[in-house]
Short mmCIF file of C-alpha atoms in Angstrom, two decimals:
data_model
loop_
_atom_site.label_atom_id
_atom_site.label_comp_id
_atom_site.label_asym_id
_atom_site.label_seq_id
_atom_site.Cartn_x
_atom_site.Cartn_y
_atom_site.Cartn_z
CA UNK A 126 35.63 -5.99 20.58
CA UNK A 127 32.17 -7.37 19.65
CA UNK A 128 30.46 -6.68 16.02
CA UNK A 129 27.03 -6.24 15.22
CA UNK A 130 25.58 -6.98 11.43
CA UNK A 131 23.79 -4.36 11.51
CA UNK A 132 21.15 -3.72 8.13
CA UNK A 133 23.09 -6.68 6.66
CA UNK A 134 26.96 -4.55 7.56
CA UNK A 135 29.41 -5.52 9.77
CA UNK A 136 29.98 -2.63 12.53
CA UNK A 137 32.42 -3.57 15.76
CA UNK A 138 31.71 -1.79 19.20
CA UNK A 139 33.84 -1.86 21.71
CA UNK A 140 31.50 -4.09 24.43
CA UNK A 141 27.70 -4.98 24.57
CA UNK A 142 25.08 -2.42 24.13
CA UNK A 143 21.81 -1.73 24.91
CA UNK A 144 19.16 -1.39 21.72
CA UNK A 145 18.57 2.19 23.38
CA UNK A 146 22.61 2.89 23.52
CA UNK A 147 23.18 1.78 20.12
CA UNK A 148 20.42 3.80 18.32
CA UNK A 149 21.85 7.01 20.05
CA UNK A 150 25.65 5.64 18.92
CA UNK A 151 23.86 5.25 15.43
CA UNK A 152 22.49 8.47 15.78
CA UNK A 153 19.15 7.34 15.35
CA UNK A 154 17.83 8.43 18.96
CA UNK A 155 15.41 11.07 17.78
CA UNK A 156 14.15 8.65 14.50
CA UNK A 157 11.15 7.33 14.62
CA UNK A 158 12.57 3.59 14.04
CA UNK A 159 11.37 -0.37 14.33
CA UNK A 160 14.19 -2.25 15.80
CA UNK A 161 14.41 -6.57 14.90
CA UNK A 162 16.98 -8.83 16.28
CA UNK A 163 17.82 -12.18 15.36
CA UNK A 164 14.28 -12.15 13.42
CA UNK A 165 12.27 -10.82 16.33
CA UNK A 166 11.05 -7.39 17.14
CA UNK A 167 12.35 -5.65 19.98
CA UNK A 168 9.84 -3.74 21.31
CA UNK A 169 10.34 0.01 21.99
CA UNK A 170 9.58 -0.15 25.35
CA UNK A 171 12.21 -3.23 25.95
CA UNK A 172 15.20 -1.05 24.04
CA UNK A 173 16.47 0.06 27.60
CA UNK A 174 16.89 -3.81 28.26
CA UNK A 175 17.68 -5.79 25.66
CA UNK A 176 21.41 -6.05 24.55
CA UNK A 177 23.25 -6.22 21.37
CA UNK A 178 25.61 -8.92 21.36
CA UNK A 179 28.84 -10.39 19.78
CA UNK A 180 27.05 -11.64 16.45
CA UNK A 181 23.69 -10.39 16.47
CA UNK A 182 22.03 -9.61 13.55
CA UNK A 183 20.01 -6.17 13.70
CA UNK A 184 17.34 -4.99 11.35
CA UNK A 185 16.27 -1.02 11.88
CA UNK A 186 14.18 0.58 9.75
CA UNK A 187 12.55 3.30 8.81
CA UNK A 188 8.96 4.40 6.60
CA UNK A 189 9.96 5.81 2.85
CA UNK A 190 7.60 7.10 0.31
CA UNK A 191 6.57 3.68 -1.93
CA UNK A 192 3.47 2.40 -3.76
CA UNK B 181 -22.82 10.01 2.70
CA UNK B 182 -21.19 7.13 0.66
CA UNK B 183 -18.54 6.29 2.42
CA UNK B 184 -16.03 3.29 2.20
CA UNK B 185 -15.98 0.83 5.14
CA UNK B 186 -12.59 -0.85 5.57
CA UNK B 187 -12.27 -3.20 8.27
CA UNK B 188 -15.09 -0.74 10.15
CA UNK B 189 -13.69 2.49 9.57
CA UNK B 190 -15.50 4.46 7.19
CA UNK B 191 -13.64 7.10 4.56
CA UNK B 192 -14.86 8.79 2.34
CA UNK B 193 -12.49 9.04 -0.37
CA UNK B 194 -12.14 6.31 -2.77
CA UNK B 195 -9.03 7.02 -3.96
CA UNK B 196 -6.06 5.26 -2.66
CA UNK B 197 -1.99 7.03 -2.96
CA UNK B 198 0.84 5.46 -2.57
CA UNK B 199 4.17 8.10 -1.82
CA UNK B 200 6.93 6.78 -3.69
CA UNK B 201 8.41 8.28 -6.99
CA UNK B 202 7.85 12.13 -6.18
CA UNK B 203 10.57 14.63 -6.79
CA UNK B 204 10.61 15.33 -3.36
CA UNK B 205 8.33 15.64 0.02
CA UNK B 206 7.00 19.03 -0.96
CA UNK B 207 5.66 17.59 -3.80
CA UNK B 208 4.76 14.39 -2.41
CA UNK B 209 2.87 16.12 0.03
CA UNK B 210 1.18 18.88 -2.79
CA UNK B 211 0.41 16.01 -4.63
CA UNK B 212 -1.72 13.35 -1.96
CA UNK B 213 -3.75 16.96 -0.37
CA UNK B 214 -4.63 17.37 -3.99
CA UNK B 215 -5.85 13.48 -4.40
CA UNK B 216 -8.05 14.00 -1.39
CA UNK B 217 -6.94 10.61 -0.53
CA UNK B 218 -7.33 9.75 3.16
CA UNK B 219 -4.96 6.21 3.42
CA UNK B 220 -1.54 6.57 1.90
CA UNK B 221 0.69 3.56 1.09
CA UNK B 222 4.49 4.10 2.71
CA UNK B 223 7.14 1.24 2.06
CA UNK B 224 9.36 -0.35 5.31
CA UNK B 225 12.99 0.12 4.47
CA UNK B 226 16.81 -0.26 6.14
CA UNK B 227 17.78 3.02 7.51
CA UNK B 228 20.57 4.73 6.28
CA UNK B 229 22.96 4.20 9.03
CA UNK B 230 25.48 7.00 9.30
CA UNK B 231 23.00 9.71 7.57
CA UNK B 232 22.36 13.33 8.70
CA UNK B 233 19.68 12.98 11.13
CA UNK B 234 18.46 16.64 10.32
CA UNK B 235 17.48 15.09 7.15
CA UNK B 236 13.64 15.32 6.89
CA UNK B 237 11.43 12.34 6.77
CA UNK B 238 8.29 10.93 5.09
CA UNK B 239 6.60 11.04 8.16
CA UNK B 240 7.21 15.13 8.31
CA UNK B 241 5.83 15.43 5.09
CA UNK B 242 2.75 13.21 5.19
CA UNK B 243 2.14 12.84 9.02
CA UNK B 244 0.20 9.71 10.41
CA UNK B 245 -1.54 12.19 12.16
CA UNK B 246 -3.86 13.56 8.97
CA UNK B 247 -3.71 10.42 6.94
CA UNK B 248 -4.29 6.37 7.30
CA UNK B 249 -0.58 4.77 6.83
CA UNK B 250 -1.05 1.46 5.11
CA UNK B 251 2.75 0.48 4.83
CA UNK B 252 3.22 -2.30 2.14
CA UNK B 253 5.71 -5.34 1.65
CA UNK B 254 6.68 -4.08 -1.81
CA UNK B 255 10.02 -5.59 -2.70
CA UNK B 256 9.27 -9.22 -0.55
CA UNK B 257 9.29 -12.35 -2.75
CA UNK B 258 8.71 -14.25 0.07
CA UNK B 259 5.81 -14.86 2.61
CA UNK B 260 8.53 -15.08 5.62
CA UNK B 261 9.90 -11.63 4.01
CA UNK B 262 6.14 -9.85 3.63
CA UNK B 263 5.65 -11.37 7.47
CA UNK B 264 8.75 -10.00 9.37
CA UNK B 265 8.62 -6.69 7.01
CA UNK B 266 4.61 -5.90 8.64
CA UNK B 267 5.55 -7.10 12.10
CA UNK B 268 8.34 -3.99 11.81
CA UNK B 269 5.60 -1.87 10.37
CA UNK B 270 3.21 -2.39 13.24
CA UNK B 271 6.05 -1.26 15.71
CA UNK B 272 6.91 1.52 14.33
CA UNK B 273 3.77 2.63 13.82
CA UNK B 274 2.75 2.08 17.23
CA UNK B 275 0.45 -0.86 17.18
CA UNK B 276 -1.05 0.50 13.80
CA UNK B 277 -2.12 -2.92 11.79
CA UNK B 278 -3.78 -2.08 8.65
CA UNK B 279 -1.19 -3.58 6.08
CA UNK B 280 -1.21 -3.82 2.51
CA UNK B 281 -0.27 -7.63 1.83
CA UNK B 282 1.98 -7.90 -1.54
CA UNK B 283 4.23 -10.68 -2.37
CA UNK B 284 5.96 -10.72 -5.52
CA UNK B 285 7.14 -13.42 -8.15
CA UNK B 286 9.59 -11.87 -9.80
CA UNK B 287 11.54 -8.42 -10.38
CA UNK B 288 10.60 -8.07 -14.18
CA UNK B 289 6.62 -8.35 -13.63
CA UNK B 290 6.24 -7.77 -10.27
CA UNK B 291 3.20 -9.80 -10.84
CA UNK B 292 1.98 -11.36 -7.19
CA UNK B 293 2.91 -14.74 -6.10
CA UNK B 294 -0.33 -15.71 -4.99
CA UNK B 295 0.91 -19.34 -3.11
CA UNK B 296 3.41 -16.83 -0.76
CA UNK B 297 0.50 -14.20 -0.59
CA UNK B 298 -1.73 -16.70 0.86
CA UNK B 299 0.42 -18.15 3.14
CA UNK B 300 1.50 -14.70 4.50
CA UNK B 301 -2.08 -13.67 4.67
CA UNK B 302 -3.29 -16.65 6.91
CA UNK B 303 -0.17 -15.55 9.21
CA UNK B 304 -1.09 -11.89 9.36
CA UNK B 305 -4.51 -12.51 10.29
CA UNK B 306 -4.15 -15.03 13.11
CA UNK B 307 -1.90 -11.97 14.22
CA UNK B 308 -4.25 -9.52 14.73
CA UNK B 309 -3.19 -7.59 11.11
CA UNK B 310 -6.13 -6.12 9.10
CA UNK B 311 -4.73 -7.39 5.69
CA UNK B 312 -5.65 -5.76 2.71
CA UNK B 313 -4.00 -7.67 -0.23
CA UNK B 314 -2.69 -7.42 -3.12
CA UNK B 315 -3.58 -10.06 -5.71
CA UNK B 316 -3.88 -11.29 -9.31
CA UNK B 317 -7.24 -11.17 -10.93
CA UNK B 318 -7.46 -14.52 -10.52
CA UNK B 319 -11.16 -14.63 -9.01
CA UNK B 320 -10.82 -18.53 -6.93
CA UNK B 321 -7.85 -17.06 -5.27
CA UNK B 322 -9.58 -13.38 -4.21
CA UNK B 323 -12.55 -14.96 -2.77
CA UNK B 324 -9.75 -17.44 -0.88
CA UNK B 325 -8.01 -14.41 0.73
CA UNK B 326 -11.76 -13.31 1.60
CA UNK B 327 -12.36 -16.50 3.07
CA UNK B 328 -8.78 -16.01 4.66
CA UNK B 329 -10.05 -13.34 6.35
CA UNK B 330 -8.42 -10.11 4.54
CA UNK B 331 -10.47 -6.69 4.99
CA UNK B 332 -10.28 -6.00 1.26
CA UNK B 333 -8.65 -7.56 -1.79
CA UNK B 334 -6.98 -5.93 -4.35
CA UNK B 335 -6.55 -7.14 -7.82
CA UNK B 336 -4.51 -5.54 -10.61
CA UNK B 337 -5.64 -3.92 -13.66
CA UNK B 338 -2.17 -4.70 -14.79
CA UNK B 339 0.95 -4.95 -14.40
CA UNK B 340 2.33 -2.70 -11.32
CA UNK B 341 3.75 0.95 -12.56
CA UNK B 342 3.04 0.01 -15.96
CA UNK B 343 0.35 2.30 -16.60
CA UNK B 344 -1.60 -0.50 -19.25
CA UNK B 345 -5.19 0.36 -17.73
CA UNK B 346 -7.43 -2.33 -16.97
CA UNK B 347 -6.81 -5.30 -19.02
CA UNK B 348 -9.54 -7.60 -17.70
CA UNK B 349 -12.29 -6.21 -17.00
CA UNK B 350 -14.57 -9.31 -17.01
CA UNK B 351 -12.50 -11.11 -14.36
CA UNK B 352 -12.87 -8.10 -12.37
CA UNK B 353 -16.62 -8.09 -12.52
CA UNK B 354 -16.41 -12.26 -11.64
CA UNK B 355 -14.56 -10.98 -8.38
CA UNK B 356 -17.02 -8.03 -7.59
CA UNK B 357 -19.88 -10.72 -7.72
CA UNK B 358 -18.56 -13.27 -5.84
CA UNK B 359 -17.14 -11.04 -2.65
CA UNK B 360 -18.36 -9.15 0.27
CA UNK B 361 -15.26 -7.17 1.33
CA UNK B 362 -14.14 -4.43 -0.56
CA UNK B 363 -12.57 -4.93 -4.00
CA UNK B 364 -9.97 -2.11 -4.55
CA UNK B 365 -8.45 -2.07 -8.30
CA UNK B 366 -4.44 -1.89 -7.22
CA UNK B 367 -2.17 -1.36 -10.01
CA UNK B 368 -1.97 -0.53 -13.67
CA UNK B 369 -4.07 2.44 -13.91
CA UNK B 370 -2.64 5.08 -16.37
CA UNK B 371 -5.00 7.97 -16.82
CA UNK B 372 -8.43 9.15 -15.57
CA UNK B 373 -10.57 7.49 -17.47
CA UNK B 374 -8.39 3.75 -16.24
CA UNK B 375 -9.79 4.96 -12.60
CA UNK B 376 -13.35 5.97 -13.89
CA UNK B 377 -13.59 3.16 -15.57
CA UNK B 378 -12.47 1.00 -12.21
CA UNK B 379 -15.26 2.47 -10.30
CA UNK B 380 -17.97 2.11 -13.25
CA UNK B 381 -17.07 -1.55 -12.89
CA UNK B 382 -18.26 -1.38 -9.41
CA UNK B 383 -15.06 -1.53 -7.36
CA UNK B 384 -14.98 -0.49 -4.18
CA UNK B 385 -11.66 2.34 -4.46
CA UNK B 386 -8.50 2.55 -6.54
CA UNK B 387 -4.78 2.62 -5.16
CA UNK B 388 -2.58 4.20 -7.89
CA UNK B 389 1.03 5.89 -7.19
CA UNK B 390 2.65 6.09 -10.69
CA UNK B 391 -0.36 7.35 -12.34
CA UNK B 392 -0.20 10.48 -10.16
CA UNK B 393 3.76 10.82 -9.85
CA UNK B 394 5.10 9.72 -13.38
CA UNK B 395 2.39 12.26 -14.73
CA UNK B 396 4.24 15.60 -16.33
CA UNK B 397 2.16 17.37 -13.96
CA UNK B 398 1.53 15.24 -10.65
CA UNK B 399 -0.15 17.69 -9.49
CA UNK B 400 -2.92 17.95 -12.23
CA UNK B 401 -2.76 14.60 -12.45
CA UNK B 402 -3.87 13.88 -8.91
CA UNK B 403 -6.29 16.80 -9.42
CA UNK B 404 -7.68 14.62 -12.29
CA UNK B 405 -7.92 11.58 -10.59
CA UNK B 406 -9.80 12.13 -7.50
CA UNK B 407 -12.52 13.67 -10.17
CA UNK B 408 -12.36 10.62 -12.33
CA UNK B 409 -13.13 8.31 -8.77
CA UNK B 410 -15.67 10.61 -8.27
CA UNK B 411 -17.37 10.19 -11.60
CA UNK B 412 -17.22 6.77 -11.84
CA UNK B 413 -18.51 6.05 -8.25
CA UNK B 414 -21.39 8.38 -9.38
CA UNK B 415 -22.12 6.72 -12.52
CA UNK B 416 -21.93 3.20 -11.23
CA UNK B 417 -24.60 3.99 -8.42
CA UNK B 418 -26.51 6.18 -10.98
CA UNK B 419 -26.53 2.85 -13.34
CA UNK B 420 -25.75 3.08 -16.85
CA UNK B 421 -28.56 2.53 -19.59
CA UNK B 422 -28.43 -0.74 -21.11
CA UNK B 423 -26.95 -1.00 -24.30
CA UNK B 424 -28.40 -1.21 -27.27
CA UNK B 425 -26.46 -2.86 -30.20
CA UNK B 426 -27.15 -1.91 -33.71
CA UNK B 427 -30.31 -0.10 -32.34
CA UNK B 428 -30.31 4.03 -32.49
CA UNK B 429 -32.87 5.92 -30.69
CA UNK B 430 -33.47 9.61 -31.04
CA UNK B 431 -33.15 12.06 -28.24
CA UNK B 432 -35.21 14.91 -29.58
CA UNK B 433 -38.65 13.78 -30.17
CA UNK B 434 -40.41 12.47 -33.43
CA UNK B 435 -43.05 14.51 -34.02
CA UNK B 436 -43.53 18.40 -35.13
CA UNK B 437 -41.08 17.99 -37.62
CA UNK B 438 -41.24 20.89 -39.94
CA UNK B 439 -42.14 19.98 -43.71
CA UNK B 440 -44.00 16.64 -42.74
#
């Protein structure tokens, strides 16, 4: 069991993921998302590669209307 | 053609949106076609982990496609916050790096925190961002964030969503003499004649979002607006008659006046 503080929540998963698994776990495959772990951004082209791990902390966010 | 050059690209609207505060995308959308604005300001938030992913997003509504995103750093009272928030911007919009800069001091007056701002803004632009920034009307610091290397700067007219027009507009006329870049009014304006009176001054384009989407009728409103940028553009190139205190003088002539 491994969790992942993800968007400042605690969520466990099972084992290690992959930026690319966990967005489709998450539901967010089809989003158009930015991804940041540990305070550095994880490129879209490196979500097949990098993993998610025990303790990470995971920023993903999105564009909303604002001023 | 009088267009606006920002950072080399030229537009020729004047009028700047931002998207928040709508009733929904339908009208967000009605509302920015209306404006005839061309670069539309989005915020960078947290996802909603867990939501319906059918749910439709900003970017259906007002697609990067049509318009100029220039997603901001509202909410960041920090210069480490504003940094990390546009280094998520630029990847999820693909590389895109025109940012609006804005660092706050504090939640009740949301007035900027210029020491943050220009630390974040020297960051930004050793990073490749095209930084246009938010700012007090504080004319030593906008020529600073000039100097910093920001493609526009952005003073307030007052104090963000409060609608209080434009307070100062000497200090704004200081800053329009002493830069190069463009000087976009950003925040404050309430009504038409705010933004008419924005462009008379000689700025450069107004951002507005409350203006437009706290009106009764956005959609007027908006309507109203881009008319009011017009108007003033047109009047400040057209150059107003100097004024003449105390001192009338007739419009009809003086002459051929029955009875004399």
């Amino acid at each position: 069991m491994i969790t992942l503080n993800i968007n400042g929540e605690p969520h466990p998963f099972a084992s290690p993921l992959s930026i690319e698994q966990l967005l489709a776990r998450l539901e967010l495959a089809d989003r158009r998302v930015a991804v940041e772990k540990n305070g550095a951004i994880v490129p879209k082209s490196q979500h097949g590669q990098v993993l998610a791990q025990d303790g990470d902390a995971l920023e993903i966010v999105v564009a909303v209307g604002g001023g | 053609m009088d267009s606006l050059f920002i950072a080399g690209k030229a537009y020729s609207s004047r009028l700047l949106v931002g998207t928040g505060k709508y009733k929904d995308f339908d009208q967000t959308r009605l509302a920015i076609e209306t404006s005839g604005a061309e670069i539309v300001t989005v915020a960078i938030r947290r996802t909603n982990i867990g939501q319906d992913p059918s749910q439709p997003s900003l970017l259906d509504a007002v697609p990067p496609s049509k318009y100029t995103y220039l997603p901001n750093t509202a909410g960041c009272y920090t210069a480490e916050d504003a940094i990390r928030t546009l280094r998520l911007a630029r990847e999820l919009l693909d590389g895109h790096d025109l940012v609006k800069l804005e660092v706050l001091g504090d939640p009740q007056s949301l007035y900027p925190n210029v020491v943050e701002t220009l630390q974040a803004a020297e960051v930004l632009v050793k990073e490749g961002f095209k930084v246009m920034v938010y700012t007090s009307d504080d004319p030593i610091v906008a020529r600073r964030l000039e100097d910093i290397g920001c493609v526009a700067v952005m003073p307030l007219a007052s104090l963000i969503g409060s609608g209080m027009g434009i307070l100062n507009p000497w200090n704004l006329e200081i800053i329009l003499a002493r830069l190069t870049v463009p000087v976009i009014v950003d925040a404050g304006v309430g009504t038409a004649s705010d933004a008419a009176i924005a462009m008379e001054l000689g700025c450069d384009a107004v951002l507005m979002n409350t203006a437009i989407a706290g009106a009764k009728n956005p959609l007027l409103m908006a309507s109203a607006m881009k008319k009011a940028v017009q108007a003033g553009r047109e009047a400040f190139l057209a150059g107003r008659m100097a004024k003449k205190v105390y001192q009338a003088s007739p419009s009809s002539p003086t002459s051929g006046i029955i009875g004399s």
